[in-house]
Amino acid sequence: RRLYLQGGLSILKVLGIDKRIFEYLSNIRIYRFDPLGAKIPNKSSVSSRILHVHGHNLTSVLTRLESDEETREKILEWMSLLIPKLEKIEAIDNRLDGSRSLVFTEEGTDNRFPAHLISEGTIYVLCIMVAVLDSRNQHSMVLIEEPERGIHPNAIGELVKLFREEATVERPIFVTTHSESVVRASTLDELWLINKQNGKSVFTHAKQSMNGASLSNTTLDKAWLMNFFGSGLPW
């Protein structure tokens, strides 16, 4: 992979293509989070440079991100919206083996709860938050598979708002989903459908599938479930 990217950069230079294009193409991040693995304490040798595809170095990356006050406040702000009564998230050192662990504090108590006592949904949300905020200030594309997993339907709307707020032309955020809650929180312009045709995945914009028809009073998720856009999984 490294040799390919270095060679690719040379080709782009020869063709006179902007280096930012190469930076964008080389920073495509695809995440399939594993909450159980993300709860495991991280040794000091675990890299914090980029979040692992399964989130297994979550503690290390979160430690790096929280060194920036604005990012730390942003994480807590969004986590508080999604997880009621959450007051604080921090990484602490384990004296016995030198690793670092995540601990959570709830409102109204001084007790800190270790990650293994926290729900998988909470850890999953934190992985998503870290993935999204860690890609700030660079040309990249983030792809998250099924962000709704383990999350209360009422919180999914807030999660979609986070994606919408953080996504830019230089840093798009894509999610794949089977959840009507995610579709309902999206807009028609944001929704694409994936179909299999002759063994290939074909992407169709939801608005294009309508052929000029109107949703009228039907919500986006109901329209999808009623096959209003034709068969296909939302993207």
C-alpha atoms as one frame of an Amber mdcrd trajectory, in Angstrom:
protein
   0.000   0.000   0.000   2.757   2.453   0.902   4.713   1.847  -2.298   1.541
   2.184  -4.324   0.651   5.521  -2.719   4.168   6.910  -3.162   4.140   5.855
  -6.802   0.682   7.326  -7.194   1.884  10.655  -5.843   4.703  10.722  -8.406
   2.222  10.058 -11.212  -0.048  12.831  -9.966   2.896  15.243  -9.985   3.785
  14.249 -13.552   0.196  14.839 -14.615   0.150  18.173 -12.819  -2.734  17.145
 -10.539  -3.128  18.964  -7.227  -1.519  17.189  -4.298  -4.754  17.669  -2.310
  -6.474  15.163  -4.602  -3.919  12.546  -3.657  -4.292  13.479   0.017  -8.051
  13.006  -0.291  -7.781   9.641  -2.054  -5.212   8.332   0.430  -7.371   9.288
   3.444 -10.498   7.244   2.789 -11.472   5.758   6.133 -13.923   2.857   6.376
 -15.090   1.918   9.885 -16.751  -1.263  11.161 -16.665  -0.660  14.890 -16.353
  -3.431  17.464 -17.535  -2.006  20.823 -16.157  -4.933  22.853 -12.676  -4.461
  21.404 -12.915  -0.686  21.817 -13.454  -1.120  25.579 -10.101  -2.875  26.075
  -7.394  -0.713  27.738  -4.640   0.463  25.393  -0.969  -0.162  26.073   1.395
   2.796  25.719   2.733   1.217  22.521  -0.678   1.453  20.781  -0.638   4.095
  18.050  -2.911   7.120  18.399  -2.219   8.480  14.907  -5.474   7.254  13.347
  -8.516   5.396  14.680  -8.390   1.675  13.917 -11.040   0.353  11.522 -12.665
  -1.529  14.443 -11.976   1.192  17.029  -9.583  -0.936  19.081  -7.280   2.020
  19.836 -10.177   4.252  20.888  -8.614   5.206  24.241  -5.319   6.267  22.666
  -6.944   8.362  19.930  -9.413   9.940  22.362  -6.501  10.905  24.640  -4.835
  12.696  21.717  -8.038  14.461  20.643  -8.883  15.651  24.138  -5.603  17.540
  24.356  -7.474  20.123  22.250 -10.022  21.905  24.440 -12.460  22.684  21.626
 -12.534  19.057  20.453 -12.892  17.786  24.023 -15.908  20.043  24.599 -17.409
  19.031  21.275 -17.178  15.331  22.122 -18.780  15.830  25.526 -21.483  18.093
  24.067 -22.594  15.548  21.493 -22.212  12.561  23.795 -24.414  14.327  26.365
 -27.117  14.801  23.732 -27.005  11.141  22.783 -26.391   9.657  26.224 -28.465
  11.456  28.921 -26.812  12.185  32.287 -23.296  11.658  30.948 -21.041  14.225
  32.608 -17.452  13.279  31.801 -15.296  10.916  29.752 -11.621  10.534  30.518
  -8.687   8.179  30.093  -6.793   7.154  33.220  -3.463   5.395  33.702  -3.381
   1.862  35.085  -0.426   1.667  37.448  -0.053  -2.099  37.291   0.603  -2.494
  33.570   1.034   1.071  32.279  -2.040   0.926  30.023  -4.775   3.552  29.766
  -8.497   2.897  30.281 -11.667   4.835  29.579 -13.858   5.832  32.524 -17.243
   7.550  32.519 -18.868   9.811  35.107 -22.623  10.378  35.339 -24.394  13.441
  36.704 -25.142  13.345  40.416 -22.378  10.891  41.335 -18.647  11.027  41.940
 -18.252   7.390  40.962 -16.354   6.651  37.766 -17.470   3.671  35.715 -14.890
   1.713  33.690 -15.572   1.032  30.023 -16.416  -2.640  30.551 -19.466  -1.575
  32.604 -20.699   0.815  29.919 -23.210  -0.277  27.272 -21.976  -1.239  23.834
 -24.231   1.447  22.345 -22.427   4.166  24.313 -19.010   2.907  23.217 -20.253
   2.637  19.637 -21.419   6.268  19.681 -18.075   7.361  21.105 -16.232   5.517
  18.323 -18.358   7.336  15.741 -17.748  10.683  17.431 -14.002  10.165  17.509
 -13.924   9.006  13.864 -15.842  12.070  12.682 -13.924  14.654  14.710 -10.527
  13.073  14.049 -10.944  13.671  10.322 -11.291  17.429  10.770  -8.880  19.841
   9.064  -7.853  17.442   6.301  -9.027  16.198   2.930 -10.589  12.818   3.638
 -13.701  10.690   3.265 -15.269   8.859   6.197 -17.503   5.823   5.679 -19.333
   4.357   8.690 -21.308   1.139   8.396 -24.634   0.988  10.260 -24.207   3.866
  12.758 -27.584   2.995  14.320 -26.280  -0.193  15.955 -27.151  -0.285  19.650
 -28.363   3.323  19.675 -31.816   4.376  20.869 -33.976   5.544  17.924 -34.558
   8.910  19.632 -30.800   9.544  19.638 -30.272   8.706  15.974 -31.678  12.067
  14.868 -28.976  13.834  16.891 -26.341  11.571  15.387 -27.451  12.439  11.847
 -27.269  16.132  12.824 -23.651  15.573  13.838 -22.858  14.055  10.435 -24.596
  16.954   8.695 -22.812  19.576  10.790 -19.345  18.089  10.383 -19.484  17.020
   6.726 -17.939  19.318   4.123 -17.092  19.079   0.434 -13.457  18.432   1.384
 -14.441  15.955   4.087 -17.657  14.100   3.185 -19.193  11.606   5.589 -21.056
   8.578   4.233 -23.062   6.041   6.209 -24.658   2.775   5.129 -27.808   1.803
   6.966 -30.754  -0.582   7.176 -32.522   1.652   9.712 -35.692   3.603   8.998
 -34.706   5.910  11.891 -31.580   7.030  10.028 -33.553   7.450   6.792 -36.266
   9.433   8.596 -33.675  11.839  10.045 -32.113  12.387   6.608 -33.234  14.639
   3.771 -34.178  13.628   0.260 -31.019  15.268  -1.115 -28.856  13.198   1.249
 -30.304   9.787   0.416 -28.858   7.372  -2.142 -29.995   3.809  -2.822 -27.856
   0.804  -3.673 -29.141  -1.923  -5.970 -27.516  -5.019  -7.409 -27.671  -5.129
 -11.199 -25.866  -7.851 -13.128 -23.720  -8.554 -10.083 -22.662  -4.905  -9.682
 -23.670  -2.315  -7.082 -25.517   0.575  -8.705 -26.041   3.880  -6.860 -29.197
   5.909  -7.533 -30.104   9.221  -5.946 -33.478   9.051  -4.158 -34.731  12.158
  -5.931 -33.824  10.674  -9.292 -35.761   7.499  -8.416 -38.934   9.536  -7.913
 -39.117  10.633 -11.564 -40.638  13.980 -10.636 -43.182  12.562  -8.164 -43.800
  14.190  -4.781 -43.549  12.668  -1.332 -46.569  14.740  -0.295 -47.157  14.070
   3.433 -45.222  10.797   3.491 -42.041  10.720   5.564 -38.824   9.616   3.925
 -38.580   6.371   5.909 -42.172   5.370   5.088 -41.558   6.096   1.426 -38.490
   3.851   1.498 -40.292   1.020   3.333 -43.170   1.260   0.822 -40.612   0.874
  -2.000 -41.461   4.358  -3.279 -37.906   4.723  -4.608 -37.709   1.203  -6.010
 -35.736  -1.579  -4.358 -32.451  -0.746  -2.756 -30.615  -0.174   0.512 -30.092
   3.425   1.711 -26.669   5.070   1.689
